[in-house]
Amino acid sequence: MATALLYDCFSGISGDMHIGAMADLGVPEDYLQGELGKLRLASEFELVLAPGRKMGITGTQATVRLAEDAPRPHRRLAHIVEIIQDAGYSPAVETRATAIFRALAEAEAGIHGIGVEEVHFHEVGATDAIVDIVAAALGLDWLGIEKAWSRTVEVGGGMVRCAHGLMPVPAPATAALLEGAPCSYGRVEAETTTPTGAAILRGSVDVFGEPPRFTSARVGYGIGQKDFAIPNVLRVLLGTAEVAAKAATAYETETNVEIDCNVDDMSPEAFQPLIEALFEAGARDVMVTPGLMKKSRPAHRVSVLAHPDDLPGVVERLVRDSTTIGVRYRDVQKWMLPRETVTVPTSLGDVRVKVAKLPDGRRRWKAEYDDVLRLARDRGEDYLAARDAAEREIAAWMND
């Protein structure tokens, strides 16, 4: 069992909310204050932790107050790394804090088209951002986190003023840092996920999606500064996850969405064109399961697995090409055996074969149905005889 963390950013994430959530999970205030006091810029800020409440949810609110005479420099990555290294933190804390800032630098470099070391940090190079990120590394280290997951991240909506001017939410750095992460938009007309918060996720989260097995032991709430129509809190769950380290390295992982709907008024022959349309829209897999609904009406559940980017197109085809009037979807984490497709020469002709590698090193393979069927028809043979002949030759080829 691994000590694990699950981020539930239904109202976004910022640096101060993350500090609050860490404290609410049990990271001692005197530990945070003492460790942050090792920074050479300790005289420039004050960290205040206090009980907070948003819409009935209680937690811890963190505020980083800057001294009136604190400088506002545009620091380079090397300068920030030097500040962190000079504090004398443990290797784990130093590595994580540096990695978070490097992720920020890479995001900014990509936006400006320059090298990482040329980046001048704007807001995220300020003292409060350094405190937020170092505190994140300290909190995760104190909790002994071995693996972290994050659910869908709410980024907000509307416009935000940043160093690049007035920009739509998410800010450019936030958008770059959350590439590949499942996000939701527009629950409120404000920025809910800041670049610092996105960088903390990028530098701390191992997998975006639901953990395969997670037992929660404690829930922490980091209370935000603003008031929204939804509770402005960051919820973080601390617990254990059953992840076999050896087995985990033998699989490829991928965040998908599972979309499904029930239909009880659609003609059976309409399912084939629906399935074809869903695959055209980007579905990875489609399954239709028969069942009974209310009043014992025969029905079918249509289940679709897709990449998060393909969710809008898949939903559109489901609504357009079936009789459903609504769909459900959820984030899922997919574990897959490493696989490749090879072409094997046989006496019938070339056959594509999907080959998967098992954790113990053995291989599992399957001949491509369409290839075998086409070759059987070309030769005027029945499919089963052609399949058996092809599989014998493929097995011999695999064992060579």
Tab-separated table of C-alpha atoms in Angstrom:
chain	number	residue	atom	x	y	z
A	1	MET	CA	0.000	0.000	0.000
A	2	ALA	CA	1.266	3.461	-0.904
A	3	THR	CA	0.508	6.722	0.877
A	4	ALA	CA	-1.538	8.565	-1.710
A	5	LEU	CA	-3.220	11.889	-2.385
A	6	LEU	CA	-6.291	12.599	-4.503
A	7	TYR	CA	-6.860	16.183	-5.653
A	8	ASP	CA	-10.498	17.144	-6.192
A	9	CYS	CA	-10.232	20.539	-7.902
A	10	PHE	CA	-13.956	21.030	-8.544
A	11	SER	CA	-13.481	24.736	-7.763
A	12	GLY	CA	-9.947	24.994	-9.105
A	13	ILE	CA	-6.631	25.307	-7.308
A	14	SER	CA	-4.313	28.135	-6.313
A	15	GLY	CA	-1.107	28.232	-4.315
A	16	ASP	CA	-2.692	29.558	-1.121
A	17	MET	CA	-5.577	27.077	-1.327
A	18	HIS	CA	-3.015	24.283	-1.603
A	19	ILE	CA	-1.196	25.476	1.522
A	20	GLY	CA	-4.531	25.561	3.352
A	21	ALA	CA	-5.409	22.031	2.251
A	22	MET	CA	-2.010	20.713	3.367
A	23	ALA	CA	-2.449	22.332	6.789
A	24	ASP	CA	-5.996	20.990	7.030
A	25	LEU	CA	-4.649	17.483	6.366
A	26	GLY	CA	-2.404	17.814	9.395
A	27	VAL	CA	0.843	19.413	8.245
A	28	PRO	CA	1.859	21.381	11.380
A	29	GLU	CA	1.886	25.159	11.143
A	30	ASP	CA	5.105	25.444	13.146
A	31	TYR	CA	6.793	23.068	10.688
A	32	LEU	CA	5.720	25.172	7.696
A	33	GLN	CA	6.653	28.441	9.390
A	34	GLY	CA	10.031	27.114	10.487
A	35	GLU	CA	10.959	25.657	7.109
A	36	LEU	CA	9.761	28.679	5.134
A	37	GLY	CA	11.798	30.832	7.501
A	38	LYS	CA	14.929	29.277	5.992
A	39	LEU	CA	14.329	31.132	2.718
A	40	ARG	CA	16.596	34.154	2.237
A	41	LEU	CA	13.492	36.212	1.452
A	42	ALA	CA	11.776	35.293	4.757
A	43	SER	CA	11.675	38.962	5.793
A	44	GLU	CA	9.539	39.756	2.755
A	45	PHE	CA	6.443	37.783	3.741
A	46	GLU	CA	4.240	36.468	6.520
A	47	LEU	CA	2.241	33.225	6.234
A	48	VAL	CA	-1.057	33.357	8.118
A	49	LEU	CA	-3.100	30.178	8.643
A	50	ALA	CA	-6.605	30.482	10.078
A	51	PRO	CA	-9.893	28.545	10.126
A	52	GLY	CA	-12.066	29.426	7.142
A	53	ARG	CA	-15.524	28.703	5.772
A	54	LYS	CA	-17.138	28.842	2.343
A	55	MET	CA	-20.845	28.081	1.925
A	56	GLY	CA	-20.871	25.924	5.055
A	57	ILE	CA	-17.647	24.026	4.296
A	58	THR	CA	-14.974	24.562	6.928
A	59	GLY	CA	-11.256	24.211	6.396
A	60	THR	CA	-8.019	26.170	6.602
A	61	GLN	CA	-7.388	29.449	4.823
A	62	ALA	CA	-3.807	30.425	4.050
A	63	THR	CA	-2.777	33.990	3.299
A	64	VAL	CA	0.693	35.082	2.227
A	65	ARG	CA	1.099	38.711	3.254
A	66	LEU	CA	3.941	40.615	1.633
A	67	ALA	CA	5.898	43.307	3.403
A	68	GLU	CA	5.130	46.771	2.058
A	69	ASP	CA	8.743	47.290	1.086
A	70	ALA	CA	9.168	43.798	-0.418
A	71	PRO	CA	10.795	43.935	-3.893
A	72	ARG	CA	8.829	42.840	-6.959
A	73	PRO	CA	11.591	41.506	-9.223
A	74	HIS	CA	11.153	39.492	-12.423
A	75	ARG	CA	13.312	36.524	-11.465
A	76	ARG	CA	14.885	33.964	-13.781
A	77	LEU	CA	14.661	30.233	-13.097
A	78	ALA	CA	18.325	30.049	-12.047
A	79	HIS	CA	17.763	32.741	-9.410
A	80	ILE	CA	14.743	30.936	-7.960
A	81	VAL	CA	16.578	27.600	-7.912
A	82	GLU	CA	19.441	29.303	-6.077
A	83	ILE	CA	17.004	30.643	-3.448
A	84	ILE	CA	15.598	27.141	-2.902
A	85	GLN	CA	19.016	25.481	-2.760
A	86	ASP	CA	20.358	28.023	-0.264
A	87	ALA	CA	17.564	27.138	2.184
A	88	GLY	CA	19.140	23.733	2.861
A	89	TYR	CA	16.017	21.628	2.397
A	90	SER	CA	16.004	17.854	2.064
A	91	PRO	CA	16.741	16.516	-1.440
A	92	ALA	CA	13.078	15.505	-1.867
A	93	VAL	CA	11.760	18.985	-1.045
A	94	GLU	CA	14.395	20.736	-3.140
A	95	THR	CA	13.784	18.433	-6.114
A	96	ARG	CA	10.003	18.846	-6.061
A	97	ALA	CA	10.042	22.627	-5.608
A	98	THR	CA	12.587	22.992	-8.401
A	99	ALA	CA	10.566	20.679	-10.669
A	100	ILE	CA	7.434	22.769	-10.158
A	101	PHE	CA	9.257	25.961	-11.111
A	102	ARG	CA	10.894	24.235	-14.073
A	103	ALA	CA	7.427	23.206	-15.304
A	104	LEU	CA	6.421	26.865	-15.086
A	105	ALA	CA	9.537	27.922	-16.963
A	106	GLU	CA	8.905	25.392	-19.721
A	107	ALA	CA	5.321	26.623	-20.067
A	108	GLU	CA	6.418	30.270	-20.325
A	109	ALA	CA	9.248	29.385	-22.703
A	110	GLY	CA	6.804	27.635	-25.002
A	111	ILE	CA	4.471	30.638	-24.965
A	112	HIS	CA	7.247	33.134	-25.797
A	113	GLY	CA	9.275	30.859	-28.080
A	114	ILE	CA	12.488	31.228	-26.047
A	115	GLY	CA	14.789	28.992	-24.021
A	116	VAL	CA	13.895	27.958	-20.486
A	117	GLU	CA	16.826	29.823	-18.939
A	118	GLU	CA	15.803	33.024	-20.738
A	119	VAL	CA	12.389	33.169	-19.073
A	120	HIS	CA	11.740	36.098	-16.749
A	121	PHE	CA	8.952	35.059	-14.390
A	122	HIS	CA	6.259	37.663	-13.849
A	123	GLU	CA	3.580	36.927	-11.244
A	124	VAL	CA	4.916	33.423	-10.544
A	125	GLY	CA	8.384	34.769	-9.801
A	126	ALA	CA	7.031	36.938	-7.001
A	127	THR	CA	7.720	36.166	-3.370
A	128	ASP	CA	4.228	34.823	-2.659
A	129	ALA	CA	4.482	32.324	-5.541
A	130	ILE	CA	7.834	31.076	-4.220
A	131	VAL	CA	6.245	30.621	-0.787
A	132	ASP	CA	3.266	28.769	-2.307
A	133	ILE	CA	5.449	26.350	-4.244
A	134	VAL	CA	8.014	25.684	-1.523
A	135	ALA	CA	5.170	25.158	0.973
A	136	ALA	CA	3.611	22.640	-1.427
A	137	ALA	CA	6.854	20.664	-1.590
A	138	LEU	CA	7.216	20.817	2.211
A	139	GLY	CA	3.648	19.663	2.808
A	140	LEU	CA	3.813	16.741	0.409
A	141	ASP	CA	7.111	15.652	1.921
A	142	TRP	CA	5.785	15.852	5.498
A	143	LEU	CA	2.733	13.759	4.545
A	144	GLY	CA	5.004	11.160	2.931
A	145	ILE	CA	3.096	11.125	-0.349
A	146	GLU	CA	4.237	8.325	-2.649
A	147	LYS	CA	1.669	8.735	-5.424
A	148	ALA	CA	-0.877	11.405	-6.325
A	149	TRP	CA	-3.926	11.550	-8.566
A	150	SER	CA	-6.118	14.426	-9.669
A	151	ARG	CA	-9.704	14.480	-10.848
A	152	THR	CA	-10.972	16.960	-13.443
A	153	VAL	CA	-9.641	20.476	-12.867
A	154	GLU	CA	-12.090	23.400	-13.030
A	155	VAL	CA	-10.351	26.390	-14.632
A	156	GLY	CA	-13.227	28.899	-14.513
A	157	GLY	CA	-14.340	31.330	-17.187
A	158	GLY	CA	-14.376	34.943	-18.305
A	159	MET	CA	-11.266	37.085	-18.669
A	160	VAL	CA	-8.195	37.542	-16.465
A	161	ARG	CA	-5.548	40.260	-16.441
A	162	CYS	CA	-2.007	38.882	-16.447
A	163	ALA	CA	1.449	39.929	-17.607
A	164	HIS	CA	0.359	39.271	-21.215
A	165	GLY	CA	-2.615	41.654	-20.918
A	166	LEU	CA	-6.310	40.825	-20.684
A	167	MET	CA	-6.690	37.172	-21.640
A	168	PRO	CA	-9.499	34.598	-21.596
A	169	VAL	CA	-9.414	32.039	-18.796
A	170	PRO	CA	-7.329	29.936	-18.466
A	171	ALA	CA	-4.256	32.170	-18.545
A	172	PRO	CA	-1.659	31.083	-21.141
A	173	ALA	CA	0.665	29.472	-18.587
A	174	THR	CA	-2.237	27.646	-16.928
A	175	ALA	CA	-3.423	26.290	-20.270
A	176	ALA	CA	0.079	25.076	-21.138
A	177	LEU	CA	0.601	23.427	-17.742
A	178	LEU	CA	-2.717	21.581	-17.944
A	179	GLU	CA	-2.140	20.112	-21.413
A	180	GLY	CA	-3.281	16.493	-21.296
A	181	ALA	CA	-5.155	16.960	-18.018
A	182	PRO	CA	-8.970	16.683	-17.947
A	183	CYS	CA	-10.426	20.153	-17.354
A	184	SER	CA	-13.881	21.672	-16.977
A	185	TYR	CA	-14.809	25.240	-17.803
A	186	GLY	CA	-17.263	27.962	-16.864
A	187	ARG	CA	-18.702	26.932	-13.504
A	188	VAL	CA	-17.974	30.528	-12.493
A	189	GLU	CA	-17.010	33.614	-14.494
A	190	ALA	CA	-13.616	33.991	-12.842
A	191	GLU	CA	-10.168	32.407	-12.815
A	192	THR	CA	-10.372	29.407	-10.483
A	193	THR	CA	-7.069	27.722	-11.372
A	194	THR	CA	-3.991	29.944	-11.300
A	195	PRO	CA	-0.649	29.270	-12.999
A	196	THR	CA	0.877	28.494	-9.598
A	197	GLY	CA	-1.898	26.019	-8.798
A	198	ALA	CA	-1.567	24.372	-12.215
A	199	ALA	CA	2.205	24.111	-11.760
A	200	ILE	CA	1.769	22.428	-8.373
A	201	LEU	CA	-0.493	19.851	-10.010
A	202	ARG	CA	1.934	19.304	-12.885
A	203	GLY	CA	4.833	18.827	-10.482
A	204	SER	CA	2.977	16.658	-7.960
A	205	VAL	CA	0.375	14.545	-9.751
A	206	ASP	CA	1.383	11.189	-11.185
A	207	VAL	CA	-1.926	10.414	-12.897
A	208	PHE	CA	-4.864	12.596	-13.936
A	209	GLY	CA	-7.923	10.417	-13.362
A	210	GLU	CA	-9.416	8.187	-10.709
A	211	PRO	CA	-7.049	5.965	-8.714
A	212	PRO	CA	-7.726	2.247	-9.317
A	213	ARG	CA	-7.912	1.507	-5.583
A	214	PHE	CA	-7.988	4.294	-3.005
A	215	THR	CA	-8.952	4.267	0.675
A	216	SER	CA	-9.456	7.740	2.119
A	217	ALA	CA	-8.230	8.354	5.667
A	218	ARG	CA	-8.664	12.115	5.881
A	219	VAL	CA	-10.056	15.014	3.854
A	220	GLY	CA	-8.523	18.490	3.856
A	221	TYR	CA	-10.116	21.703	2.598
A	222	GLY	CA	-8.102	24.712	1.495
A	223	ILE	CA	-10.364	27.761	1.653
A	224	GLY	CA	-10.027	30.309	-1.157
A	225	GLN	CA	-10.072	34.086	-0.840
A	226	LYS	CA	-12.921	34.868	-3.260
A	227	ASP	CA	-16.641	34.132	-3.086
A	228	PHE	CA	-18.232	32.240	-5.974
A	229	ALA	CA	-21.596	30.662	-6.712
A	230	ILE	CA	-19.950	27.365	-5.752
A	231	PRO	CA	-17.792	26.725	-2.662
A	232	ASN	CA	-14.372	28.206	-3.387
A	233	VAL	CA	-12.426	25.381	-1.775
A	234	LEU	CA	-9.756	22.891	-2.783
A	235	ARG	CA	-10.561	19.411	-1.519
A	236	VAL	CA	-7.659	16.995	-1.076
A	237	LEU	CA	-8.066	13.404	0.113
A	238	LEU	CA	-5.234	11.659	1.944
A	239	GLY	CA	-5.228	7.872	2.072
A	240	THR	CA	-3.656	4.727	0.728
A	241	ALA	CA	-3.633	3.222	-2.736
A	242	GLU	CA	-2.929	-0.354	-3.682
A	243	VAL	CA	-0.396	-0.049	-6.462
A	244	ALA	CA	2.080	-2.819	-7.110
A	245	ALA	CA	5.244	-1.014	-8.146
A	246	LYS	CA	6.508	-3.876	-10.315
A	247	ALA	CA	3.164	-4.402	-12.011
A	248	ALA	CA	2.623	-0.678	-12.527
A	249	THR	CA	5.750	-0.370	-14.664
A	250	ALA	CA	4.504	-3.151	-16.937
A	251	TYR	CA	1.449	-1.183	-18.054
A	252	GLU	CA	0.770	1.904	-20.070
A	253	THR	CA	-1.732	4.309	-18.500
A	254	GLU	CA	-4.109	6.726	-20.121
A	255	THR	CA	-6.872	9.023	-18.920
A	256	ASN	CA	-10.121	8.453	-20.812
A	257	VAL	CA	-13.749	9.400	-20.402
A	258	GLU	CA	-16.513	6.823	-20.258
A	259	ILE	CA	-19.764	8.039	-21.793
A	260	ASP	CA	-23.000	6.086	-21.603
A	261	CYS	CA	-26.723	6.449	-22.138
A	262	ASN	CA	-29.830	4.266	-22.028
A	263	VAL	CA	-32.209	3.930	-24.978
A	264	ASP	CA	-35.488	2.022	-24.939
A	265	ASP	CA	-37.149	3.288	-28.104
A	266	MET	CA	-34.620	2.621	-30.861
A	267	SER	CA	-34.822	-0.008	-33.574
A	268	PRO	CA	-32.049	-2.651	-33.251
A	269	GLU	CA	-30.787	-2.159	-36.814
A	270	ALA	CA	-30.034	1.479	-35.963
A	271	PHE	CA	-27.253	0.459	-33.595
A	272	GLN	CA	-24.776	-0.505	-36.341
A	273	PRO	CA	-24.701	2.948	-37.997
A	274	LEU	CA	-24.569	4.489	-34.510
A	275	ILE	CA	-21.505	2.418	-33.604
A	276	GLU	CA	-19.804	3.354	-36.882
A	277	ALA	CA	-20.578	7.035	-36.293
A	278	LEU	CA	-19.139	6.896	-32.770
A	279	PHE	CA	-15.881	5.396	-34.020
A	280	GLU	CA	-15.705	8.124	-36.680
A	281	ALA	CA	-16.101	10.689	-33.868
A	282	GLY	CA	-13.048	9.300	-32.071
A	283	ALA	CA	-14.407	6.542	-29.831
A	284	ARG	CA	-11.758	4.094	-28.634
A	285	ASP	CA	-14.332	1.403	-27.895
A	286	VAL	CA	-18.118	1.008	-28.043
A	287	MET	CA	-20.302	-1.562	-26.309
A	288	VAL	CA	-24.078	-2.036	-26.451
A	289	THR	CA	-25.583	-3.989	-23.543
A	290	PRO	CA	-29.228	-5.161	-23.456
A	291	GLY	CA	-31.295	-4.801	-20.292
A	292	LEU	CA	-34.664	-3.935	-18.788
A	293	MET	CA	-35.850	-0.508	-17.687
A	294	LYS	CA	-38.938	0.721	-15.864
A	295	LYS	CA	-42.177	-1.049	-16.683
A	296	SER	CA	-39.977	-3.923	-17.923
A	297	ARG	CA	-39.299	-2.180	-21.215
A	298	PRO	CA	-36.448	-3.767	-23.203
A	299	ALA	CA	-33.583	-1.312	-23.502
A	300	HIS	CA	-29.912	-0.993	-24.392
A	301	ARG	CA	-27.069	0.803	-22.672
A	302	VAL	CA	-24.580	2.356	-25.078
A	303	SER	CA	-21.137	2.692	-23.464
A	304	VAL	CA	-18.304	4.581	-25.153
A	305	LEU	CA	-14.648	4.953	-24.187
A	306	ALA	CA	-12.935	8.038	-25.613
A	307	HIS	CA	-10.090	10.486	-25.113
A	308	PRO	CA	-11.194	13.622	-23.187
A	309	ASP	CA	-10.542	15.781	-26.273
A	310	ASP	CA	-13.087	13.719	-28.233
A	311	LEU	CA	-15.859	14.027	-25.621
A	312	PRO	CA	-17.825	16.824	-27.372
A	313	GLY	CA	-17.821	15.037	-30.734
A	314	VAL	CA	-18.826	11.687	-29.233
A	315	VAL	CA	-21.680	13.267	-27.262
A	316	GLU	CA	-22.877	15.067	-30.394
A	317	ARG	CA	-23.017	11.801	-32.370
A	318	LEU	CA	-24.768	9.978	-29.512
A	319	VAL	CA	-27.472	12.631	-29.356
A	320	ARG	CA	-27.753	12.980	-33.129
A	321	ASP	CA	-27.603	9.314	-34.181
A	322	SER	CA	-29.560	7.700	-31.341
A	323	THR	CA	-32.853	8.430	-29.598
A	324	THR	CA	-31.270	9.375	-26.273
A	325	ILE	CA	-31.998	12.800	-24.800
A	326	GLY	CA	-29.080	12.817	-22.356
A	327	VAL	CA	-25.754	11.174	-21.552
A	328	ARG	CA	-23.558	10.540	-18.514
A	329	TYR	CA	-19.775	10.720	-18.475
A	330	ARG	CA	-16.976	10.204	-15.997
A	331	ASP	CA	-13.194	10.258	-15.985
A	332	VAL	CA	-11.589	6.813	-15.938
A	333	GLN	CA	-7.981	5.687	-15.729
A	334	LYS	CA	-7.081	3.017	-18.260
A	335	TRP	CA	-4.252	0.520	-17.737
A	336	MET	CA	-3.081	-1.197	-20.921
A	337	LEU	CA	-0.571	-3.827	-21.843
A	338	PRO	CA	2.116	-2.416	-24.146
A	339	ARG	CA	1.175	-3.450	-27.651
A	340	GLU	CA	2.253	-3.151	-31.256
A	341	THR	CA	0.903	-4.205	-34.620
A	342	VAL	CA	3.155	-6.277	-36.876
A	343	THR	CA	2.580	-7.681	-40.362
A	344	VAL	CA	3.180	-11.419	-40.690
A	345	PRO	CA	3.603	-13.112	-44.106
A	346	THR	CA	1.490	-16.271	-44.458
A	347	SER	CA	0.612	-18.596	-47.328
A	348	LEU	CA	-2.729	-16.765	-47.550
A	349	GLY	CA	-1.087	-13.361	-47.736
A	350	ASP	CA	0.074	-10.690	-45.299
A	351	VAL	CA	-1.889	-10.546	-42.033
A	352	ARG	CA	-1.668	-7.771	-39.466
A	353	VAL	CA	-1.258	-9.090	-35.918
A	354	LYS	CA	-1.736	-7.178	-32.674
A	355	VAL	CA	0.914	-8.254	-30.152
A	356	ALA	CA	0.651	-7.407	-26.433
A	357	LYS	CA	3.395	-7.902	-23.843
A	358	LEU	CA	2.339	-9.428	-20.507
A	359	PRO	CA	3.976	-8.301	-17.222
A	360	ASP	CA	5.935	-11.573	-17.019
A	361	GLY	CA	7.403	-11.019	-20.488
A	362	ARG	CA	5.186	-13.449	-22.406
A	363	ARG	CA	3.405	-12.244	-25.538
A	364	ARG	CA	-0.263	-12.449	-26.404
A	365	TRP	CA	-1.337	-11.946	-29.987
A	366	LYS	CA	-4.403	-11.876	-32.210
A	367	ALA	CA	-4.712	-11.838	-35.989
A	368	GLU	CA	-6.630	-8.928	-37.491
A	369	TYR	CA	-10.135	-10.166	-38.320
A	370	ASP	CA	-10.560	-7.933	-41.381
A	371	ASP	CA	-7.331	-9.198	-42.977
A	372	VAL	CA	-8.180	-12.874	-42.488
A	373	LEU	CA	-11.745	-12.385	-43.743
A	374	ARG	CA	-10.541	-10.536	-46.858
A	375	LEU	CA	-7.958	-13.216	-47.669
A	376	ALA	CA	-10.510	-15.992	-47.132
A	377	ARG	CA	-12.947	-14.354	-49.536
A	378	ASP	CA	-10.221	-13.715	-52.111
A	379	ARG	CA	-9.373	-17.440	-52.078
A	380	GLY	CA	-12.976	-18.635	-51.914
A	381	GLU	CA	-12.396	-20.321	-48.536
A	382	ASP	CA	-14.524	-20.246	-45.412
A	383	TYR	CA	-13.395	-17.884	-42.671
A	384	LEU	CA	-12.773	-20.481	-39.937
A	385	ALA	CA	-10.502	-22.619	-42.119
A	386	ALA	CA	-8.545	-19.556	-43.243
A	387	ARG	CA	-8.239	-18.316	-39.652
A	388	ASP	CA	-6.935	-21.659	-38.372
A	389	ALA	CA	-4.364	-21.897	-41.177
A	390	ALA	CA	-3.207	-18.317	-40.663
A	391	GLU	CA	-2.924	-18.730	-36.882
A	392	ARG	CA	-0.754	-21.848	-37.225
A	393	GLU	CA	1.692	-19.972	-39.425
A	394	ILE	CA	1.586	-16.872	-37.209
A	395	ALA	CA	2.329	-18.996	-34.117
A	396	ALA	CA	5.351	-20.514	-35.849
A	397	TRP	CA	6.524	-17.055	-36.944
A	398	MET	CA	6.158	-15.716	-33.387
A	399	ASN	CA	8.214	-18.565	-31.953
A	400	ASP	CA	11.122	-18.115	-34.350
